[in-house]
Tab-separated table of C-alpha atoms in Angstrom:
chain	number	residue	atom	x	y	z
A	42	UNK	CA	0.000	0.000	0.000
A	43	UNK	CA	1.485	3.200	-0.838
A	44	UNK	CA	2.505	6.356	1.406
A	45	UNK	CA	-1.108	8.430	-0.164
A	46	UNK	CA	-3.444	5.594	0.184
A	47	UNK	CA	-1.934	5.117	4.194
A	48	UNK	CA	-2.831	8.745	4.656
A	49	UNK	CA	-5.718	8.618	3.140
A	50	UNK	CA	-7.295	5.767	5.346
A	51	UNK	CA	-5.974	7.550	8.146
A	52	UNK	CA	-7.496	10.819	7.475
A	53	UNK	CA	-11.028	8.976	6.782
A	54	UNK	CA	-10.648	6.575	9.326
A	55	UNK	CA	-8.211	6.997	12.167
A	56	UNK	CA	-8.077	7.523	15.629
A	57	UNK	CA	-8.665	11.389	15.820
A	58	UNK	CA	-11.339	11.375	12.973
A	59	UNK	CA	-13.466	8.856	14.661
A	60	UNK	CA	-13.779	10.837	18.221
A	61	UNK	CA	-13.954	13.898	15.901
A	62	UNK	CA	-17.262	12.025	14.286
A	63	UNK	CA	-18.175	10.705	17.774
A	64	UNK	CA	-18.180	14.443	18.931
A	65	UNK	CA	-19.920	15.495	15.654
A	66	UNK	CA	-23.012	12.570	16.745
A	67	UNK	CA	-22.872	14.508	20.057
A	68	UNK	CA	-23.820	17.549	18.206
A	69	UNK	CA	-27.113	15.544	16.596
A	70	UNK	CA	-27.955	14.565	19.515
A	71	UNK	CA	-27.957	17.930	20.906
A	72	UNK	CA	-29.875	19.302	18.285
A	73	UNK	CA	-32.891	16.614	18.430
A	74	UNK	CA	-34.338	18.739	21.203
A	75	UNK	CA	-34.640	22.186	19.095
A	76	UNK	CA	-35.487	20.258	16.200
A	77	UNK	CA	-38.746	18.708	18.047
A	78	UNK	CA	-39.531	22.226	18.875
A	79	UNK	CA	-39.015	23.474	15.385
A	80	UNK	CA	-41.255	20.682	14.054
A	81	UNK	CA	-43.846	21.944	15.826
A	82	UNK	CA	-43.688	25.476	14.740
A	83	UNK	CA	-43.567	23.915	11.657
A	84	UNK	CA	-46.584	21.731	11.868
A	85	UNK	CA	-48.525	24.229	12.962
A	86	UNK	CA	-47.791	27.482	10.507
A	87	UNK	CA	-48.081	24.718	7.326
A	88	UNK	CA	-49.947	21.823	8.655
A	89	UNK	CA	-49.102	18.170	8.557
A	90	UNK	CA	-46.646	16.849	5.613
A	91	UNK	CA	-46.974	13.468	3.679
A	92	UNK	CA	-44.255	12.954	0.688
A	93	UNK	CA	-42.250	15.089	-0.739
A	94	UNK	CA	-43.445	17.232	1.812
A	95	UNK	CA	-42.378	15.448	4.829
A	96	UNK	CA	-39.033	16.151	3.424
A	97	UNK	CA	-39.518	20.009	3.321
A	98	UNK	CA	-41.072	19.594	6.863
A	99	UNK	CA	-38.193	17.957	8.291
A	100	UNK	CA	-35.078	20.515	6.869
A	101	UNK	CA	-37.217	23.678	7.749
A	102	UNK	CA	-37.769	22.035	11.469
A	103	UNK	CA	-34.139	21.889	11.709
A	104	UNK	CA	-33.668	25.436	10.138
A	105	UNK	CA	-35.979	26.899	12.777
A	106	UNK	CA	-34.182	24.755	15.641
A	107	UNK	CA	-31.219	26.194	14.926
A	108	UNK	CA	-31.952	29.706	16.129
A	109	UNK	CA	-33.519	28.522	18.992
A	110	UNK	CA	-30.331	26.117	19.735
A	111	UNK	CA	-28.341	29.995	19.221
A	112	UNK	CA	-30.701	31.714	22.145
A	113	UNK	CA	-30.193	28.840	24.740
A	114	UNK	CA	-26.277	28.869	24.010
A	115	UNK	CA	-26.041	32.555	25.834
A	116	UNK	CA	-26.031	30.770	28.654
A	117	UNK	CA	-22.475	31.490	29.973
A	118	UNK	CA	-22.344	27.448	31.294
A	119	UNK	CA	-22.312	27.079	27.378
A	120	UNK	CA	-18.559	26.978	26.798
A	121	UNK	CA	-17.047	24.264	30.142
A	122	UNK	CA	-19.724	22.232	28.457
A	123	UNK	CA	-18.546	22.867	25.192
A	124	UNK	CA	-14.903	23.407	25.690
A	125	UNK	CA	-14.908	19.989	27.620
A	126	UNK	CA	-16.394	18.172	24.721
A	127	UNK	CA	-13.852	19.801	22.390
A	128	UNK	CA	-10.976	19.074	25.065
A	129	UNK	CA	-11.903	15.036	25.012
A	130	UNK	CA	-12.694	14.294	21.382
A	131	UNK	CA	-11.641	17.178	19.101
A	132	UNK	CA	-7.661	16.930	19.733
A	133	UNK	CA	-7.490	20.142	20.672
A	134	UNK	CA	-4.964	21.817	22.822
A	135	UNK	CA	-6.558	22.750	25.825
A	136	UNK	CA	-4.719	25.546	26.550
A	137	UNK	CA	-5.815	27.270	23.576
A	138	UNK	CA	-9.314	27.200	25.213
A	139	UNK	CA	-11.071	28.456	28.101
A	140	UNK	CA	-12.944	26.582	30.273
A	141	UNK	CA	-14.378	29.392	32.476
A	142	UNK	CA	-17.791	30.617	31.849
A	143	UNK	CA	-18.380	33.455	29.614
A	144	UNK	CA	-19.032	36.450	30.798
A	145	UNK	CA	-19.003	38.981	28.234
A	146	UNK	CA	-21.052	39.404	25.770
A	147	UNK	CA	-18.421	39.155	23.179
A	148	UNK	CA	-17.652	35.725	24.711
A	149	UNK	CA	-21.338	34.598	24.846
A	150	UNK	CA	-21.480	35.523	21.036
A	151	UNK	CA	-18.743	33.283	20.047
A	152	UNK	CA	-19.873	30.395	22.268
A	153	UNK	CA	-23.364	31.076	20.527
A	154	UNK	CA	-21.815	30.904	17.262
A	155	UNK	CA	-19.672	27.584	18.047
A	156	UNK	CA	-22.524	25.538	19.702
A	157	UNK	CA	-24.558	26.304	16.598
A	158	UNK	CA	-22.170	25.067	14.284
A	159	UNK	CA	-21.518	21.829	16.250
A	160	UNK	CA	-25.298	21.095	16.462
A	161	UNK	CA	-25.605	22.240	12.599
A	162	UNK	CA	-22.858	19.492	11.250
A	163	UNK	CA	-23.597	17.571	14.062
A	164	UNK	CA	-27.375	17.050	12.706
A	165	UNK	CA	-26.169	16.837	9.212
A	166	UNK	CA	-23.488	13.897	9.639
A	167	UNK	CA	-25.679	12.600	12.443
A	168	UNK	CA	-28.706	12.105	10.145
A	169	UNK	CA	-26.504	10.525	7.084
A	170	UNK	CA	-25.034	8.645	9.662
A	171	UNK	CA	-28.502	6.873	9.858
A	172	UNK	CA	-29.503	6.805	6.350
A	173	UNK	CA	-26.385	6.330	4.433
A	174	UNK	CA	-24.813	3.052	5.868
A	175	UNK	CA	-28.592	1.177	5.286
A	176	UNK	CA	-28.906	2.625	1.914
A	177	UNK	CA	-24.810	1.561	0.930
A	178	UNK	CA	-25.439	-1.779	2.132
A	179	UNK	CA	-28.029	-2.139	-0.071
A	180	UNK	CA	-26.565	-1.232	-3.348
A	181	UNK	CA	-23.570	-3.796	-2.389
A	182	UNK	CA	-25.605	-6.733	-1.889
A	183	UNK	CA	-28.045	-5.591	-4.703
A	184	UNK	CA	-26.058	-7.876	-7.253
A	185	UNK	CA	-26.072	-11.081	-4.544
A	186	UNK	CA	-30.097	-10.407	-3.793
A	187	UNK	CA	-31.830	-9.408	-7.018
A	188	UNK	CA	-35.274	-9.783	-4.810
A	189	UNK	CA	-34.059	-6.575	-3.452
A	190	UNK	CA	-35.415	-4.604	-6.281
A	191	UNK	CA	-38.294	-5.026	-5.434
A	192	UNK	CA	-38.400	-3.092	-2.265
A	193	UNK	CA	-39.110	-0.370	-3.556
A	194	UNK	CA	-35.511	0.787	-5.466
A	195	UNK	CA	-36.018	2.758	-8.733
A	196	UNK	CA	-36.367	1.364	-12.286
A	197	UNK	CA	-32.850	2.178	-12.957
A	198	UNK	CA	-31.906	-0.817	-10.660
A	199	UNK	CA	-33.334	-2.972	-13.874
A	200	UNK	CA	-30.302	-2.568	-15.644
A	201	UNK	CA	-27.707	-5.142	-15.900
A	202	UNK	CA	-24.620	-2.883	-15.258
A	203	UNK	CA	-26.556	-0.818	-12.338
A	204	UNK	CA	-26.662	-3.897	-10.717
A	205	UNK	CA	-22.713	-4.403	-11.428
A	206	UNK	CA	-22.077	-0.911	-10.643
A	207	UNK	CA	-24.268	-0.973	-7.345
A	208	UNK	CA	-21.374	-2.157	-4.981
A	209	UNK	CA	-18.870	0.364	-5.991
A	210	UNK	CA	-21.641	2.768	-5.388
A	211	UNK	CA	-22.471	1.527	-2.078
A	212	UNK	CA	-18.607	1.851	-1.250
A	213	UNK	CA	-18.245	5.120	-2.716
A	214	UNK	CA	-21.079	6.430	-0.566
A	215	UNK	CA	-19.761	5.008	2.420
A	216	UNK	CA	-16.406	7.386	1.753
A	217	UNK	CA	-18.140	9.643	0.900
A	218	UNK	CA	-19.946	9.902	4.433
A	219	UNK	CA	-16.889	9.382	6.289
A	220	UNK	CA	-14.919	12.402	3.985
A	221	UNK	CA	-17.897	14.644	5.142
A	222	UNK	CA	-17.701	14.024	8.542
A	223	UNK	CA	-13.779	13.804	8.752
A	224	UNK	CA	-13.676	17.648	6.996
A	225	UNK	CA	-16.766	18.514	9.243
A	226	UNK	CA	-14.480	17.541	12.335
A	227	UNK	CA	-11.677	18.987	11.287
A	228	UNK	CA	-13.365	22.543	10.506
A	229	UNK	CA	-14.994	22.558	13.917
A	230	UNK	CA	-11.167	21.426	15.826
A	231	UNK	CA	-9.588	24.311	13.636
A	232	UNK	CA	-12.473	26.884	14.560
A	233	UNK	CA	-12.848	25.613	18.443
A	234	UNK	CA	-9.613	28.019	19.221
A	235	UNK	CA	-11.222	31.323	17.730
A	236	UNK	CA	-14.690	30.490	19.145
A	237	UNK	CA	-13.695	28.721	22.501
A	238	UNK	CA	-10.588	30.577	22.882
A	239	UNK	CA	-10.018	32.584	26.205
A	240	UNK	CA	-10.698	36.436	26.124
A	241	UNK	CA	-8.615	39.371	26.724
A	242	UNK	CA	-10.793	40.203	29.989
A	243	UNK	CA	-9.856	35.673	30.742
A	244	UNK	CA	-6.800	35.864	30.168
A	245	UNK	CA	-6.232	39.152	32.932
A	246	UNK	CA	-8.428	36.975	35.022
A	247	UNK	CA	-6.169	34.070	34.724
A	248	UNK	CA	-2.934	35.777	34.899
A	249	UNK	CA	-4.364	37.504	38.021
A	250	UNK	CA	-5.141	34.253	39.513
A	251	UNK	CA	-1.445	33.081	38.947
A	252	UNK	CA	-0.179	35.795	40.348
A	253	UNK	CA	-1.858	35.223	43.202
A	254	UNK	CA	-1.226	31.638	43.404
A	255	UNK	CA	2.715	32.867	43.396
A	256	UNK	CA	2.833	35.461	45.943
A	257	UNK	CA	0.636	32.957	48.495
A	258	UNK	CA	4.094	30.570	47.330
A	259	UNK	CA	6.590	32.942	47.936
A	260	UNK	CA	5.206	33.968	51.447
A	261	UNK	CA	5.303	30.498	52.150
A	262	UNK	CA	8.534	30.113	51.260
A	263	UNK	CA	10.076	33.295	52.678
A	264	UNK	CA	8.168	31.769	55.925
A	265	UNK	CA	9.390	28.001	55.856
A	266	UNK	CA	12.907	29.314	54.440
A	267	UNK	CA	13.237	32.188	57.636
A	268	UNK	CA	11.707	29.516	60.525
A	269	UNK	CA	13.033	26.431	59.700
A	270	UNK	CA	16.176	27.566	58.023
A	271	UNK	CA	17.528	29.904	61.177
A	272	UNK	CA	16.189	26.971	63.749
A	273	UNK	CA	18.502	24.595	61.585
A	274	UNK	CA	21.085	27.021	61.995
A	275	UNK	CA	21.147	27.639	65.256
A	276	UNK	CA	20.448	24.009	66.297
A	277	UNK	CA	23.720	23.308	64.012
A	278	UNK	CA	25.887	25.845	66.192
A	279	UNK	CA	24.460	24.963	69.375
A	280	UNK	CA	25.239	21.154	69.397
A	281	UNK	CA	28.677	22.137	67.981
A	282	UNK	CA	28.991	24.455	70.952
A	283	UNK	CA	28.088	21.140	73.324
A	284	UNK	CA	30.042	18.923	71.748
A	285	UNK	CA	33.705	21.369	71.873
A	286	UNK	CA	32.491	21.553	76.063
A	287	UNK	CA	30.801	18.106	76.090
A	288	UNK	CA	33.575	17.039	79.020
A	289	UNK	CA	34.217	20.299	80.542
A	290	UNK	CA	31.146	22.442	80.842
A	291	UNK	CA	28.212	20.068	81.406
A	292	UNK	CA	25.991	22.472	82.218
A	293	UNK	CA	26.714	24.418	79.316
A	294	UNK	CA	25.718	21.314	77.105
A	295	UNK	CA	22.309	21.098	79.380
A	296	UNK	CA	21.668	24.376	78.705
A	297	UNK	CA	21.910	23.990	75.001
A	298	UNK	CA	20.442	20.578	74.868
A	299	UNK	CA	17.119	22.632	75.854
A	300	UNK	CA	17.436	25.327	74.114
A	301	UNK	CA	17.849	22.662	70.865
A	302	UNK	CA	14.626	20.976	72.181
A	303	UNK	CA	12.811	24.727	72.229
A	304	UNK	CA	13.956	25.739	68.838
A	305	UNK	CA	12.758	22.413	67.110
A	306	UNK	CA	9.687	22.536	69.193
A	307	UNK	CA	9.181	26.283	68.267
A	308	UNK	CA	9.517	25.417	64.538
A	309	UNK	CA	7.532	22.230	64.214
A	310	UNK	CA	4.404	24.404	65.287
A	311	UNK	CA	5.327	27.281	62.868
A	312	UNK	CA	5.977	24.332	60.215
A	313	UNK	CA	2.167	22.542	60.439
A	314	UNK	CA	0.959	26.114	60.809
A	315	UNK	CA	2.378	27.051	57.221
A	316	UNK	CA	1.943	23.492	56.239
A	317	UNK	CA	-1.960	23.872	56.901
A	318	UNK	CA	-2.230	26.505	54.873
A	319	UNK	CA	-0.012	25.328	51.939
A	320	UNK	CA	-3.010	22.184	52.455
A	321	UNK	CA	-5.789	24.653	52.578
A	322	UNK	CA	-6.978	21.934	55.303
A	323	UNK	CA	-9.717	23.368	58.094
A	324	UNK	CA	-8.487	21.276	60.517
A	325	UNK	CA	-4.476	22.142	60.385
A	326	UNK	CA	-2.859	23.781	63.356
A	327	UNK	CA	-3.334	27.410	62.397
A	328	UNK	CA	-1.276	28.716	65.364
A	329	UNK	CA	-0.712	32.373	64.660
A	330	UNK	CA	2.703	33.351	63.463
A	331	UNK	CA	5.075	34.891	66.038
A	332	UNK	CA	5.234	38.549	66.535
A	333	UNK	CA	8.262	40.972	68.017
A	334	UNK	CA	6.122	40.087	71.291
A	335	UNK	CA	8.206	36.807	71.048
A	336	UNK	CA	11.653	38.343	70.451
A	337	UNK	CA	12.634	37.218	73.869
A	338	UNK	CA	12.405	33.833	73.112
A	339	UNK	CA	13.804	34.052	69.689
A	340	UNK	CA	17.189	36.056	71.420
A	341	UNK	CA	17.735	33.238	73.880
A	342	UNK	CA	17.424	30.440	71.723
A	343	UNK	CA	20.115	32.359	69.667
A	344	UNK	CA	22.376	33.209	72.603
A	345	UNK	CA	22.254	29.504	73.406
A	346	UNK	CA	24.334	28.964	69.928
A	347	UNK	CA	27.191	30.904	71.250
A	348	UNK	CA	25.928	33.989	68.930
A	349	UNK	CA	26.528	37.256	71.504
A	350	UNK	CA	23.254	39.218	70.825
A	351	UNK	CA	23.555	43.096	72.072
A	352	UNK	CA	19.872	43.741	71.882
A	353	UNK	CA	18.023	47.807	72.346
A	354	UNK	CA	14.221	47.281	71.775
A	355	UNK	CA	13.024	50.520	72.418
A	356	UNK	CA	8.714	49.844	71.021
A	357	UNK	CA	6.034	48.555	72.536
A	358	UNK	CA	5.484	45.161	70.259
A	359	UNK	CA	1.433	45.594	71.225
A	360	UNK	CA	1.081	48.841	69.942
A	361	UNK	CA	2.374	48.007	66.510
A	362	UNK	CA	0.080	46.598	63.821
A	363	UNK	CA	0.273	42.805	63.791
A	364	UNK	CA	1.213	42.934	60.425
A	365	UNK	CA	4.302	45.107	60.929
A	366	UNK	CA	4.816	42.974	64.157
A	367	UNK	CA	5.084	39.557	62.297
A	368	UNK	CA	7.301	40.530	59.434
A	369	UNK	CA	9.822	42.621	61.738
A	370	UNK	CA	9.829	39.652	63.608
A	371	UNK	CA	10.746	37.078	60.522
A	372	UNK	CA	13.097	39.954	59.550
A	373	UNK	CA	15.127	40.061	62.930
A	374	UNK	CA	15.514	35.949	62.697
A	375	UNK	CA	16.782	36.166	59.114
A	376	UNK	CA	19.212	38.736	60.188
A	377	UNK	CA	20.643	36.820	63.350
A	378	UNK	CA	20.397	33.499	60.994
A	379	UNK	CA	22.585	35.063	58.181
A	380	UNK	CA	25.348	36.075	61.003
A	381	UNK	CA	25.272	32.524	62.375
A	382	UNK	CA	25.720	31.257	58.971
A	383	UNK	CA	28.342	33.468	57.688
A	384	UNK	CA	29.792	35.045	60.768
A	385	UNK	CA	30.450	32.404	62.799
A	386	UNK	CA	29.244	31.491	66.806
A	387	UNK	CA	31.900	33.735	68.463
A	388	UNK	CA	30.745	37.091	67.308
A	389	UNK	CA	28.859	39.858	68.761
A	390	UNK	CA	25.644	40.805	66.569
A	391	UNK	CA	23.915	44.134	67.822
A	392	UNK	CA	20.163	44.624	67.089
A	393	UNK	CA	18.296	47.768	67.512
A	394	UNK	CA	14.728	48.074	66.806
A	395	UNK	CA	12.739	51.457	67.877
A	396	UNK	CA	10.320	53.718	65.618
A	397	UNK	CA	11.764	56.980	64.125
A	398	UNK	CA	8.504	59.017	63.393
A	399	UNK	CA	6.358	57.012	61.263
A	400	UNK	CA	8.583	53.969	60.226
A	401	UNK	CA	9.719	50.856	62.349
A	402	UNK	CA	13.778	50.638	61.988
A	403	UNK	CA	15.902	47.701	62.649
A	404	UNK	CA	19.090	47.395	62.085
A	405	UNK	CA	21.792	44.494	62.808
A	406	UNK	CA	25.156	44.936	62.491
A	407	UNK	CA	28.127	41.931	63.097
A	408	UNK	CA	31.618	41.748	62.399
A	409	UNK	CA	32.605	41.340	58.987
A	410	UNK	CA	34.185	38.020	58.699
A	411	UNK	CA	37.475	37.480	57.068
A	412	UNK	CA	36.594	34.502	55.544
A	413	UNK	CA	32.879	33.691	53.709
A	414	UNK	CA	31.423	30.859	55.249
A	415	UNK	CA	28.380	30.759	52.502
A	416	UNK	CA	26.581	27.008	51.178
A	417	UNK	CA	25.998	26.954	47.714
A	418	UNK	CA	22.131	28.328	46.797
A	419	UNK	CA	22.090	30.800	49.904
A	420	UNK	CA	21.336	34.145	49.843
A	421	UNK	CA	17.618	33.416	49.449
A	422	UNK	CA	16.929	35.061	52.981
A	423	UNK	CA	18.186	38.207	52.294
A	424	UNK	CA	15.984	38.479	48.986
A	425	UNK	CA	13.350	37.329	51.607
A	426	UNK	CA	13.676	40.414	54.018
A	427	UNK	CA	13.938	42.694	50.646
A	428	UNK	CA	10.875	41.387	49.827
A	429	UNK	CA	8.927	41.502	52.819
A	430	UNK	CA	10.059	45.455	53.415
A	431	UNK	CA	9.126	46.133	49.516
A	432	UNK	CA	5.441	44.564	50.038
A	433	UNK	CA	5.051	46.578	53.045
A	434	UNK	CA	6.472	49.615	51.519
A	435	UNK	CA	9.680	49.369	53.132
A	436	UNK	CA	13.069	49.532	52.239
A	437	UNK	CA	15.995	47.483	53.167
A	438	UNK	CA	20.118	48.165	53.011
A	439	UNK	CA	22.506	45.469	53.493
A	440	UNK	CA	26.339	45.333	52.843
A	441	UNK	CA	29.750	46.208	54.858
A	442	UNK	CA	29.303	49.730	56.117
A	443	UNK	CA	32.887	50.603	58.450
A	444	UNK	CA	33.614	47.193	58.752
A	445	UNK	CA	30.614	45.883	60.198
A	446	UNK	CA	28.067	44.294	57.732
A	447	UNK	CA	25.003	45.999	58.431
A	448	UNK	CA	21.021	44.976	57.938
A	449	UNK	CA	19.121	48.114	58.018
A	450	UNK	CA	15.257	47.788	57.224
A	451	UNK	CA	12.423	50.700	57.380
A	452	UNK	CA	8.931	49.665	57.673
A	453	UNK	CA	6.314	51.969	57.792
A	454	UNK	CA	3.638	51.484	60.748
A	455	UNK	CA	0.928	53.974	59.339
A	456	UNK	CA	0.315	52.234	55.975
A	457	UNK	CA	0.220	49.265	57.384
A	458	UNK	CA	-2.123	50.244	59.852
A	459	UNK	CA	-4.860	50.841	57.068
A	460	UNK	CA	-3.769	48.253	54.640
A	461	UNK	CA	-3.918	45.427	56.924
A	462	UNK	CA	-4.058	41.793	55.233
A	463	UNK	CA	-1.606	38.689	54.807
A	464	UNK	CA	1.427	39.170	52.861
């Protein structure tokens, strides 16, 4: 068999054409409703048809179903339906589709347009689905079963070499049904896109919705990255602390034994907490995140490392937004994590927080140490605090400043204050 005649059978016949027809017989099937309605209009502005007439009865019915098939498409659950249908059987990329419901009228005009076409070839290939196969099979046994002339088969069927030509007839009108409804299914796949297609007004919906998929990620991230990365930190220097004084400073090694059980402790709740919502689960431990009301708990679980921590908190925690609270609070433990990592357990980190007219100022400031003690991929907290100032309206500066490295953030407390939300 040659290269063409492969093609050929596989355009008429294969795979994708056959769920193309199978969606096409959807269509019909759709389309008996309005047609049953459109019979009736029918029947009643010309009265009942016999003969030829039942003919003319039956094609108007279906012109006048259309239309109403057009009306009931508006409906903006029109195009999941549809675009479903198309998404299953068509071979259509579904991303060149939207499955939301339409919404404008633009939209609803297009989907309007698309479900009428469907149920228009659909009917058509639907209804010489039914009568063509019967009709073929008859003109290719014709020659075998003479006694079939009789049923009622034109005059013409008296011939010798109609009756010789009847099979090849038969077959021909079997391709010829399943050309028709291979090109009907492939003009409805090619037109699905422009009528099923997503809007300019869906796709700002959907890139909106993405957006806000990835900045719910990214807090979660800058929140699992600032707890669990500084309590893995400082649970790294604090049993490396024990173990240099594990023989001469027992109680040294008790003391940080506890303070390791704290900080895991500490971050296993803040873990399930942004766990639960990552799950979107009722039932997760929501615990609330912890605020500079917990600093003093965060400063001795860092002292416990060996990290000297010179600390001047000069604001009331309480009287600052919750917002403000929280993030200063992740921003503080990134700070003291990022001088455990790179500075080392035997330097002295000073921390000042206070408010300087309307903006919350911390700064930390640690030795700058002579030789980098970075991992490979860090650097993601400090991108973290940037971010969590810029959200807030803030504005962070980090670097050596007189040979100190210095983390100085602003966050303003009025704006937050009205624009209170999660971040």
């Amino acid at each position: 068999m040659s290269d063409f005649a492969r093609a050929l059978l596989r355009a008429l016949f294969g795979r994708r054409t056959r769920r193309r027809w199978i969606h096409l017989i959807l269509g019909g099937a759709l389309a008996m409703p309005y047609v049953f309605v459109g019979e009736v209009l029918v029947t009643l502005a010309f009265g009942p048809q016999n003969g030829p007439g039942l003919l003319f009865l039956q094609l108007t019915a279906f012109a006048v179903g259309l239309p109403l098939a057009t009306i009931t498409a508006l409906f903006p659950l029109t195009r999941p339906m549809s675009v479903a249908a198309v998404r299953a059987l068509c071979g259509v990329d579904g991303d060149r589709l939207a499955d939301v419901p339409a919404r404008t009228w633009a939209a609803k005009g297009r989907t309007a347009a698309w479900f009428t076409l469907h149920l228009a070839f659909g009917g058509v290939i639907a209804g010489m689905s039914l009568a063509v196969p019967p009709f073929a099979a008859v003109l290719i046994v014709l020659p075998v079963f003479p006694k079939l002339r009789d049923s009622g088969l034109p005059e013409v069927f008296d011939h010798t070499w109609v009756l010789v030509l009847s099979p090849v007839a038969g077959v021909a009108c079997l391709l010829a049904l399943a050309g028709c409804a291979a090109g009907a299914g492939m003009l409805l796949a090619r037109w699905a896109p422009e009528l099923l297609g997503p809007t300019p007004e869906d796709r700002l919906a959907a890139a909106e919705a993405r957006a806000a998929d990835l900045a719910v990620r990214n807090r979660l991230a800058r929140e699992l990255h600032d707890s669990v990365g500084h309590a893995l930190s400082a649970v790294t220097l604090q049993a490396s602390a024990a173990r240099r004084v594990l023989d001469s400073d027992p109680e040294f090694v008790r003391e940080a034994l506890a303070a390791i059980e704290d900080t895991t402790r500490r971050t296993v709740g803040e873990l399930d907490a942004v766990l639960g919502v990552l799950r979107e689960s009722e039932g997760a431990d929501t615990s609330p995140a912890p605020t500079l009301a917990d600093l003093d708990g965060l400063l001795l679980r860092t002292r416990a490392g060996g990290l000297r921590v010179t600390a001047t908190v000069a604001v009331d925690a309480g009287a600052l937004p919750p917002l403000v609270s929280r993030e200063a609070y992740r921003i503080v433990q990134e700070g003291l994590s990022n001088a455990l990592k790179h500075a080392g357990d035997q330097v002295t980190v000073t921390l000042r927080i206070e408010v300087t007219g309307k903006e919350l100022e911390i700064t930390l400031e640690n030795p700058v140490p002579r030789t980098a003690t970075s991992r490979p991929g860090g650097g993601h907290g400090l991108r973290g605090v940037a971010d969590r100032a810029r959200l807030l309206g803030g504005t962070t500066e980090t670097g050596p400043v007189d040979g100190v490295w210095r983390l100085h953030v602003r966050l303003p407390v009025e704006r937050a204050t009205t624009s209170e939300g999660p971040v």
